[in-house]
């Protein structure tokens, strides 16, 4: 039980990587807060956890809302008394638009969900972590946060920002017993493509150079295993960095 009696919040946990991480954390002894905008899906994740003897509850969260993020953390503390692990997993894709096709509204929405939510959730849990001098923040970045030919300008910029935020936070609080790390998944079988509508033909065409060298598509459970390691005490010396989980995609 690598997370015995730990309290873990996972955003975007109704499906994909978030769901698999929630299930795995519960198997390893954590009390899991399953957060998602899709409450029905979040409840289904909780049912799976409870059927296996785990502990969890679901909460509807729009991570683009400051009020919702504050409620998520406050509700967790009310129910379980504390937070030990925060996994900022919720995110959306762009439509591969290059800079010349970016629209302000879409840019702001992508940053609100992919980046600002990470800052706000981190800011909210830090007083809890500071008080007990321990805590782990795991941000789900992307191969798109490390390279330039994996998505459009908005998504790429939002995930690069997550990487920078992770490194800064990890460094700033390293002496307080707090770790902040990121996972940069490659292509993974999730429903994130559902957020894509009207893909830019120019942007997609240019991105093919990077997309074509992907060795294979990963499974959400493979990312969950990385998230488990990073949340555990076994990763006590891993901080302020990004772990690529991409079958070697970034090595090209």
PDB file of C-alpha atoms in Angstrom:
ATOM      1  CA  UNK A   1       0.000   0.000   0.000  1.00  0.00           C
ATOM      2  CA  UNK A   2       2.185   2.830  -1.300  1.00  0.00           C
ATOM      3  CA  UNK A   3      -0.397   5.536  -0.531  1.00  0.00           C
ATOM      4  CA  UNK A   4      -1.893   4.143   2.657  1.00  0.00           C
ATOM      5  CA  UNK A   5      -4.139   6.717   4.373  1.00  0.00           C
ATOM      6  CA  UNK A   6      -3.120   9.477   1.952  1.00  0.00           C
ATOM      7  CA  UNK A   7      -5.788  11.865   0.665  1.00  0.00           C
ATOM      8  CA  UNK A   8      -5.532  12.488  -3.067  1.00  0.00           C
ATOM      9  CA  UNK A   9      -7.449  14.919  -5.270  1.00  0.00           C
ATOM     10  CA  UNK A  10      -7.520  14.151  -8.985  1.00  0.00           C
ATOM     11  CA  UNK A  11      -9.123  16.526 -11.474  1.00  0.00           C
ATOM     12  CA  UNK A  12     -10.533  15.227 -14.732  1.00  0.00           C
ATOM     13  CA  UNK A  13     -11.000  11.822 -13.100  1.00  0.00           C
ATOM     14  CA  UNK A  14     -14.195  10.741 -14.853  1.00  0.00           C
ATOM     15  CA  UNK A  15     -12.267   9.191 -17.729  1.00  0.00           C
ATOM     16  CA  UNK A  16      -8.881   8.501 -19.253  1.00  0.00           C
ATOM     17  CA  UNK A  17      -5.682   9.070 -17.308  1.00  0.00           C
ATOM     18  CA  UNK A  18      -7.475  10.700 -14.407  1.00  0.00           C
ATOM     19  CA  UNK A  19      -9.836   7.769 -13.945  1.00  0.00           C
ATOM     20  CA  UNK A  20      -7.072   5.180 -14.095  1.00  0.00           C
ATOM     21  CA  UNK A  21      -4.990   7.193 -11.650  1.00  0.00           C
ATOM     22  CA  UNK A  22      -7.909   7.469  -9.240  1.00  0.00           C
ATOM     23  CA  UNK A  23      -8.537   3.736  -9.349  1.00  0.00           C
ATOM     24  CA  UNK A  24      -4.867   2.899  -8.891  1.00  0.00           C
ATOM     25  CA  UNK A  25      -4.408   5.344  -6.021  1.00  0.00           C
ATOM     26  CA  UNK A  26      -7.384   3.800  -4.237  1.00  0.00           C
ATOM     27  CA  UNK A  27      -5.943   0.321  -4.740  1.00  0.00           C
ATOM     28  CA  UNK A  28      -2.778   1.577  -3.074  1.00  0.00           C
ATOM     29  CA  UNK A  29      -4.665   2.789  -0.009  1.00  0.00           C
ATOM     30  CA  UNK A  30      -5.474   6.416  -0.785  1.00  0.00           C
ATOM     31  CA  UNK A  31      -8.744   8.150  -0.080  1.00  0.00           C
ATOM     32  CA  UNK A  32      -9.537   9.615  -3.473  1.00  0.00           C
ATOM     33  CA  UNK A  33     -11.469  12.724  -4.416  1.00  0.00           C
ATOM     34  CA  UNK A  34     -12.762  12.192  -7.946  1.00  0.00           C
ATOM     35  CA  UNK A  35     -13.195  15.636  -9.473  1.00  0.00           C
ATOM     36  CA  UNK A  36     -14.663  16.284 -12.911  1.00  0.00           C
ATOM     37  CA  UNK A  37     -17.092  18.503 -14.783  1.00  0.00           C
ATOM     38  CA  UNK A  38     -18.830  15.263 -15.779  1.00  0.00           C
ATOM     39  CA  UNK A  39     -20.358  14.267 -12.444  1.00  0.00           C
ATOM     40  CA  UNK A  40     -21.992  11.128 -13.869  1.00  0.00           C
ATOM     41  CA  UNK A  41     -18.628   9.891 -15.061  1.00  0.00           C
ATOM     42  CA  UNK A  42     -17.010  10.849 -11.753  1.00  0.00           C
ATOM     43  CA  UNK A  43     -19.642   8.846  -9.882  1.00  0.00           C
ATOM     44  CA  UNK A  44     -18.918   5.860 -12.117  1.00  0.00           C
ATOM     45  CA  UNK A  45     -15.243   6.085 -11.185  1.00  0.00           C
ATOM     46  CA  UNK A  46     -16.193   6.177  -7.500  1.00  0.00           C
ATOM     47  CA  UNK A  47     -18.419   3.123  -7.939  1.00  0.00           C
ATOM     48  CA  UNK A  48     -15.524   1.215  -9.477  1.00  0.00           C
ATOM     49  CA  UNK A  49     -13.281   2.195  -6.571  1.00  0.00           C
ATOM     50  CA  UNK A  50     -15.818   1.275  -3.912  1.00  0.00           C
ATOM     51  CA  UNK A  51     -16.620  -2.039  -5.581  1.00  0.00           C
ATOM     52  CA  UNK A  52     -12.979  -2.962  -5.089  1.00  0.00           C
ATOM     53  CA  UNK A  53     -13.060  -1.953  -1.428  1.00  0.00           C
ATOM     54  CA  UNK A  54     -11.587   1.532  -1.828  1.00  0.00           C
ATOM     55  CA  UNK A  55     -12.607   4.897  -0.426  1.00  0.00           C
ATOM     56  CA  UNK A  56     -13.638   7.808  -2.655  1.00  0.00           C
ATOM     57  CA  UNK A  57     -16.210  10.467  -3.338  1.00  0.00           C
ATOM     58  CA  UNK A  58     -17.119  12.450  -6.450  1.00  0.00           C
ATOM     59  CA  UNK A  59     -17.443  16.189  -6.814  1.00  0.00           C
ATOM     60  CA  UNK A  60     -18.424  18.263  -9.837  1.00  0.00           C
ATOM     61  CA  UNK A  61     -15.724  20.787 -10.665  1.00  0.00           C
ATOM     62  CA  UNK A  62     -15.298  23.240 -13.481  1.00  0.00           C
ATOM     63  CA  UNK A  63     -11.566  23.862 -13.132  1.00  0.00           C
ATOM     64  CA  UNK A  64     -11.910  27.126 -15.059  1.00  0.00           C
ATOM     65  CA  UNK A  65     -13.882  28.460 -12.073  1.00  0.00           C
ATOM     66  CA  UNK A  66     -11.969  29.803  -9.069  1.00  0.00           C
ATOM     67  CA  UNK A  67     -15.021  29.192  -6.885  1.00  0.00           C
ATOM     68  CA  UNK A  68     -15.207  25.545  -7.958  1.00  0.00           C
ATOM     69  CA  UNK A  69     -11.524  24.939  -7.264  1.00  0.00           C
ATOM     70  CA  UNK A  70     -11.801  26.495  -3.810  1.00  0.00           C
ATOM     71  CA  UNK A  71     -14.889  24.390  -3.117  1.00  0.00           C
ATOM     72  CA  UNK A  72     -13.058  21.261  -4.271  1.00  0.00           C
ATOM     73  CA  UNK A  73     -10.215  21.754  -1.791  1.00  0.00           C
ATOM     74  CA  UNK A  74     -12.457  22.945   1.045  1.00  0.00           C
ATOM     75  CA  UNK A  75     -14.862  20.032   0.636  1.00  0.00           C
ATOM     76  CA  UNK A  76     -11.967  17.578   0.672  1.00  0.00           C
ATOM     77  CA  UNK A  77     -10.622  19.019   3.920  1.00  0.00           C
ATOM     78  CA  UNK A  78     -14.103  18.981   5.455  1.00  0.00           C
ATOM     79  CA  UNK A  79     -14.528  15.299   4.597  1.00  0.00           C
ATOM     80  CA  UNK A  80     -11.038  13.875   5.053  1.00  0.00           C
ATOM     81  CA  UNK A  81      -9.284  16.478   7.199  1.00  0.00           C
ATOM     82  CA  UNK A  82      -6.401  17.219   4.858  1.00  0.00           C
ATOM     83  CA  UNK A  83      -4.882  16.833   1.386  1.00  0.00           C
ATOM     84  CA  UNK A  84      -1.653  14.927   0.680  1.00  0.00           C
ATOM     85  CA  UNK A  85      -1.576  14.639  -3.113  1.00  0.00           C
ATOM     86  CA  UNK A  86      -2.984  16.936  -5.789  1.00  0.00           C
ATOM     87  CA  UNK A  87      -3.077  15.687  -9.372  1.00  0.00           C
ATOM     88  CA  UNK A  88      -3.896  18.479 -11.822  1.00  0.00           C
ATOM     89  CA  UNK A  89      -5.030  16.314 -14.708  1.00  0.00           C
ATOM     90  CA  UNK A  90      -8.008  18.104 -16.289  1.00  0.00           C
ATOM     91  CA  UNK A  91      -7.281  19.590 -19.695  1.00  0.00           C
ATOM     92  CA  UNK A  92      -8.523  20.257 -23.220  1.00  0.00           C
ATOM     93  CA  UNK A  93      -6.972  20.373 -26.699  1.00  0.00           C
ATOM     94  CA  UNK A  94      -6.968  23.137 -29.243  1.00  0.00           C
ATOM     95  CA  UNK A  95      -7.640  22.639 -32.953  1.00  0.00           C
ATOM     96  CA  UNK A  96      -4.013  22.750 -34.068  1.00  0.00           C
ATOM     97  CA  UNK A  97      -4.379  26.454 -34.911  1.00  0.00           C
ATOM     98  CA  UNK A  98      -1.079  28.233 -35.582  1.00  0.00           C
ATOM     99  CA  UNK A  99      -0.582  31.725 -34.137  1.00  0.00           C
ATOM    100  CA  UNK A 100      -2.166  33.432 -37.114  1.00  0.00           C
ATOM    101  CA  UNK A 101      -5.444  31.586 -36.574  1.00  0.00           C
ATOM    102  CA  UNK A 102      -5.685  31.867 -32.782  1.00  0.00           C
ATOM    103  CA  UNK A 103      -8.864  33.475 -31.441  1.00  0.00           C
ATOM    104  CA  UNK A 104      -8.737  35.288 -28.108  1.00  0.00           C
ATOM    105  CA  UNK A 105     -11.732  33.467 -26.637  1.00  0.00           C
ATOM    106  CA  UNK A 106     -10.349  30.018 -27.399  1.00  0.00           C
ATOM    107  CA  UNK A 107      -6.851  30.971 -26.196  1.00  0.00           C
ATOM    108  CA  UNK A 108      -8.263  32.215 -22.898  1.00  0.00           C
ATOM    109  CA  UNK A 109     -10.431  29.122 -22.410  1.00  0.00           C
ATOM    110  CA  UNK A 110      -7.525  26.758 -23.044  1.00  0.00           C
ATOM    111  CA  UNK A 111      -5.301  28.665 -20.622  1.00  0.00           C
ATOM    112  CA  UNK A 112      -8.082  28.837 -18.016  1.00  0.00           C
ATOM    113  CA  UNK A 113      -8.492  25.056 -18.039  1.00  0.00           C
ATOM    114  CA  UNK A 114      -4.959  23.862 -18.771  1.00  0.00           C
ATOM    115  CA  UNK A 115      -2.857  26.408 -16.913  1.00  0.00           C
ATOM    116  CA  UNK A 116      -4.672  28.834 -14.618  1.00  0.00           C
ATOM    117  CA  UNK A 117      -6.485  25.955 -12.923  1.00  0.00           C
ATOM    118  CA  UNK A 118      -3.127  24.368 -12.103  1.00  0.00           C
ATOM    119  CA  UNK A 119      -1.939  27.554 -10.429  1.00  0.00           C
ATOM    120  CA  UNK A 120      -5.172  28.070  -8.507  1.00  0.00           C
ATOM    121  CA  UNK A 121      -5.403  24.509  -7.190  1.00  0.00           C
ATOM    122  CA  UNK A 122      -1.735  24.584  -6.234  1.00  0.00           C
ATOM    123  CA  UNK A 123      -2.131  27.937  -4.487  1.00  0.00           C
ATOM    124  CA  UNK A 124      -5.108  26.591  -2.547  1.00  0.00           C
ATOM    125  CA  UNK A 125      -3.376  23.454  -1.231  1.00  0.00           C
ATOM    126  CA  UNK A 126      -0.047  25.079  -0.393  1.00  0.00           C
ATOM    127  CA  UNK A 127      -1.111  26.403   3.041  1.00  0.00           C
ATOM    128  CA  UNK A 128      -2.180  22.860   3.942  1.00  0.00           C
ATOM    129  CA  UNK A 129       1.113  21.433   2.726  1.00  0.00           C
ATOM    130  CA  UNK A 130       3.155  24.189   4.396  1.00  0.00           C
ATOM    131  CA  UNK A 131       1.526  23.589   7.759  1.00  0.00           C
ATOM    132  CA  UNK A 132       2.457  19.905   7.808  1.00  0.00           C
ATOM    133  CA  UNK A 133       5.668  20.312   5.785  1.00  0.00           C
ATOM    134  CA  UNK A 134       4.697  17.667   3.248  1.00  0.00           C
ATOM    135  CA  UNK A 135       2.651  17.234   0.095  1.00  0.00           C
ATOM    136  CA  UNK A 136       2.913  16.309  -3.561  1.00  0.00           C
ATOM    137  CA  UNK A 137       1.600  18.171  -6.603  1.00  0.00           C
ATOM    138  CA  UNK A 138       1.550  16.281  -9.889  1.00  0.00           C
ATOM    139  CA  UNK A 139       0.751  18.302 -12.992  1.00  0.00           C
ATOM    140  CA  UNK A 140      -0.171  16.575 -16.229  1.00  0.00           C
ATOM    141  CA  UNK A 141       1.743  18.464 -18.885  1.00  0.00           C
ATOM    142  CA  UNK A 142       2.201  17.001 -22.359  1.00  0.00           C
ATOM    143  CA  UNK A 143       4.664  16.181 -25.078  1.00  0.00           C
ATOM    144  CA  UNK A 144       3.214  19.413 -26.437  1.00  0.00           C
ATOM    145  CA  UNK A 145       4.712  21.196 -23.448  1.00  0.00           C
ATOM    146  CA  UNK A 146       8.204  20.129 -24.483  1.00  0.00           C
ATOM    147  CA  UNK A 147       8.125  20.414 -28.266  1.00  0.00           C
ATOM    148  CA  UNK A 148       6.573  22.681 -30.869  1.00  0.00           C
ATOM    149  CA  UNK A 149       5.080  20.231 -33.361  1.00  0.00           C
ATOM    150  CA  UNK A 150       2.580  18.305 -31.253  1.00  0.00           C
ATOM    151  CA  UNK A 151      -0.457  20.633 -31.189  1.00  0.00           C
ATOM    152  CA  UNK A 152      -1.549  24.176 -32.005  1.00  0.00           C
ATOM    153  CA  UNK A 153      -0.158  27.394 -30.550  1.00  0.00           C
ATOM    154  CA  UNK A 154      -2.640  27.671 -27.670  1.00  0.00           C
ATOM    155  CA  UNK A 155      -2.308  24.145 -26.322  1.00  0.00           C
ATOM    156  CA  UNK A 156       1.464  24.162 -26.828  1.00  0.00           C
ATOM    157  CA  UNK A 157       1.845  27.449 -24.968  1.00  0.00           C
ATOM    158  CA  UNK A 158      -0.497  26.364 -22.154  1.00  0.00           C
ATOM    159  CA  UNK A 159       1.455  23.166 -21.517  1.00  0.00           C
ATOM    160  CA  UNK A 160       4.842  24.881 -21.759  1.00  0.00           C
ATOM    161  CA  UNK A 161       3.513  27.197 -19.047  1.00  0.00           C
ATOM    162  CA  UNK A 162       2.581  24.211 -16.885  1.00  0.00           C
ATOM    163  CA  UNK A 163       6.140  22.912 -17.224  1.00  0.00           C
ATOM    164  CA  UNK A 164       7.596  26.263 -16.151  1.00  0.00           C
ATOM    165  CA  UNK A 165       5.146  26.561 -13.265  1.00  0.00           C
ATOM    166  CA  UNK A 166       6.048  23.058 -12.111  1.00  0.00           C
ATOM    167  CA  UNK A 167       9.772  23.783 -12.079  1.00  0.00           C
ATOM    168  CA  UNK A 168       9.327  27.079 -10.247  1.00  0.00           C
ATOM    169  CA  UNK A 169       6.984  25.614  -7.628  1.00  0.00           C
ATOM    170  CA  UNK A 170       9.201  22.599  -7.061  1.00  0.00           C
ATOM    171  CA  UNK A 171      12.184  24.856  -6.468  1.00  0.00           C
ATOM    172  CA  UNK A 172      10.376  27.420  -4.334  1.00  0.00           C
ATOM    173  CA  UNK A 173       9.017  24.900  -1.822  1.00  0.00           C
ATOM    174  CA  UNK A 174      11.754  22.239  -1.912  1.00  0.00           C
ATOM    175  CA  UNK A 175      12.870  23.061   1.640  1.00  0.00           C
ATOM    176  CA  UNK A 176       9.311  22.803   2.965  1.00  0.00           C
ATOM    177  CA  UNK A 177       8.910  19.087   2.299  1.00  0.00           C
ATOM    178  CA  UNK A 178       6.720  19.802  -0.740  1.00  0.00           C
ATOM    179  CA  UNK A 179       7.337  18.306  -4.158  1.00  0.00           C
ATOM    180  CA  UNK A 180       5.910  19.519  -7.474  1.00  0.00           C
ATOM    181  CA  UNK A 181       6.473  17.395 -10.557  1.00  0.00           C
ATOM    182  CA  UNK A 182       4.955  17.012 -14.002  1.00  0.00           C
ATOM    183  CA  UNK A 183       4.250  14.140 -16.343  1.00  0.00           C
ATOM    184  CA  UNK A 184       4.519  14.771 -20.074  1.00  0.00           C
ATOM    185  CA  UNK A 185       2.456  12.014 -21.712  1.00  0.00           C
ATOM    186  CA  UNK A 186       2.840  11.265 -25.380  1.00  0.00           C
ATOM    187  CA  UNK A 187      -0.191  10.207 -27.392  1.00  0.00           C
ATOM    188  CA  UNK A 188      -2.575   8.391 -25.045  1.00  0.00           C
ATOM    189  CA  UNK A 189      -5.971   6.785 -25.665  1.00  0.00           C
ATOM    190  CA  UNK A 190      -8.257   9.329 -23.983  1.00  0.00           C
ATOM    191  CA  UNK A 191     -11.296  11.365 -24.967  1.00  0.00           C
ATOM    192  CA  UNK A 192      -9.408  14.679 -25.116  1.00  0.00           C
ATOM    193  CA  UNK A 193     -10.018  14.778 -28.875  1.00  0.00           C
ATOM    194  CA  UNK A 194     -13.693  15.314 -28.066  1.00  0.00           C
ATOM    195  CA  UNK A 195     -12.756  18.932 -27.282  1.00  0.00           C
ATOM    196  CA  UNK A 196     -11.517  19.384 -30.857  1.00  0.00           C
ATOM    197  CA  UNK A 197     -13.867  20.893 -33.445  1.00  0.00           C
ATOM    198  CA  UNK A 198     -12.890  22.343 -36.794  1.00  0.00           C
ATOM    199  CA  UNK A 199      -9.237  21.318 -36.911  1.00  0.00           C
ATOM    200  CA  UNK A 200      -6.945  23.747 -38.743  1.00  0.00           C
ATOM    201  CA  UNK A 201      -5.765  22.082 -41.919  1.00  0.00           C
ATOM    202  CA  UNK A 202      -2.673  24.281 -42.093  1.00  0.00           C
ATOM    203  CA  UNK A 203      -1.747  23.654 -38.465  1.00  0.00           C
ATOM    204  CA  UNK A 204      -2.387  19.931 -38.662  1.00  0.00           C
ATOM    205  CA  UNK A 205      -0.379  19.718 -41.861  1.00  0.00           C
ATOM    206  CA  UNK A 206       2.618  21.420 -40.283  1.00  0.00           C
ATOM    207  CA  UNK A 207       2.347  19.317 -37.110  1.00  0.00           C
ATOM    208  CA  UNK A 208       2.476  16.056 -39.053  1.00  0.00           C
ATOM    209  CA  UNK A 209       6.266  16.200 -38.991  1.00  0.00           C
ATOM    210  CA  UNK A 210       6.182  15.771 -35.211  1.00  0.00           C
ATOM    211  CA  UNK A 211       3.130  13.534 -34.997  1.00  0.00           C
ATOM    212  CA  UNK A 212       4.423  11.026 -37.520  1.00  0.00           C
ATOM    213  CA  UNK A 213       7.402   9.994 -35.382  1.00  0.00           C
ATOM    214  CA  UNK A 214       5.305   8.841 -32.427  1.00  0.00           C
ATOM    215  CA  UNK A 215       6.339   5.200 -31.786  1.00  0.00           C
ATOM    216  CA  UNK A 216       2.942   4.169 -30.413  1.00  0.00           C
ATOM    217  CA  UNK A 217      -0.175   5.269 -28.551  1.00  0.00           C
ATOM    218  CA  UNK A 218      -0.140   4.716 -24.806  1.00  0.00           C
ATOM    219  CA  UNK A 219      -2.778   3.450 -22.398  1.00  0.00           C
ATOM    220  CA  UNK A 220      -4.158   5.638 -19.599  1.00  0.00           C
ATOM    221  CA  UNK A 221      -3.110   2.963 -17.098  1.00  0.00           C
ATOM    222  CA  UNK A 222       0.520   3.420 -18.166  1.00  0.00           C
ATOM    223  CA  UNK A 223       0.400   7.090 -17.193  1.00  0.00           C
ATOM    224  CA  UNK A 224      -1.332   6.176 -13.925  1.00  0.00           C
ATOM    225  CA  UNK A 225       1.642   4.005 -12.972  1.00  0.00           C
ATOM    226  CA  UNK A 226       3.966   6.992 -13.396  1.00  0.00           C
ATOM    227  CA  UNK A 227       1.605   9.130 -11.304  1.00  0.00           C
ATOM    228  CA  UNK A 228       1.626   6.469  -8.584  1.00  0.00           C
ATOM    229  CA  UNK A 229       5.411   6.437  -8.408  1.00  0.00           C
ATOM    230  CA  UNK A 230       5.597  10.234  -8.258  1.00  0.00           C
ATOM    231  CA  UNK A 231       3.014  10.401  -5.459  1.00  0.00           C
ATOM    232  CA  UNK A 232       4.777   7.753  -3.397  1.00  0.00           C
ATOM    233  CA  UNK A 233       7.684   8.097  -0.982  1.00  0.00           C
ATOM    234  CA  UNK A 234       9.784   6.189  -3.497  1.00  0.00           C
ATOM    235  CA  UNK A 235       9.960   9.427  -5.503  1.00  0.00           C
ATOM    236  CA  UNK A 236      11.124  11.503  -2.522  1.00  0.00           C
ATOM    237  CA  UNK A 237      14.162  12.790  -4.460  1.00  0.00           C
ATOM    238  CA  UNK A 238      12.180  13.681  -7.599  1.00  0.00           C
ATOM    239  CA  UNK A 239      11.114  17.312  -7.606  1.00  0.00           C
ATOM    240  CA  UNK A 240      10.734  20.302  -9.917  1.00  0.00           C
ATOM    241  CA  UNK A 241      11.095  18.261 -13.077  1.00  0.00           C
ATOM    242  CA  UNK A 242       9.158  16.652 -15.902  1.00  0.00           C
ATOM    243  CA  UNK A 243       8.913  12.918 -16.516  1.00  0.00           C
ATOM    244  CA  UNK A 244       8.202  12.008 -20.142  1.00  0.00           C
ATOM    245  CA  UNK A 245       6.018   8.949 -20.642  1.00  0.00           C
ATOM    246  CA  UNK A 246       5.844   8.647 -24.398  1.00  0.00           C
ATOM    247  CA  UNK A 247       7.472   5.422 -25.656  1.00  0.00           C
ATOM    248  CA  UNK A 248      10.492   7.470 -26.721  1.00  0.00           C
ATOM    249  CA  UNK A 249       8.642  10.090 -28.766  1.00  0.00           C
ATOM    250  CA  UNK A 250      10.674  12.958 -27.286  1.00  0.00           C
ATOM    251  CA  UNK A 251      13.922  11.142 -28.070  1.00  0.00           C
ATOM    252  CA  UNK A 252      13.465  11.753 -31.792  1.00  0.00           C
TER     253      UNK A 252
END
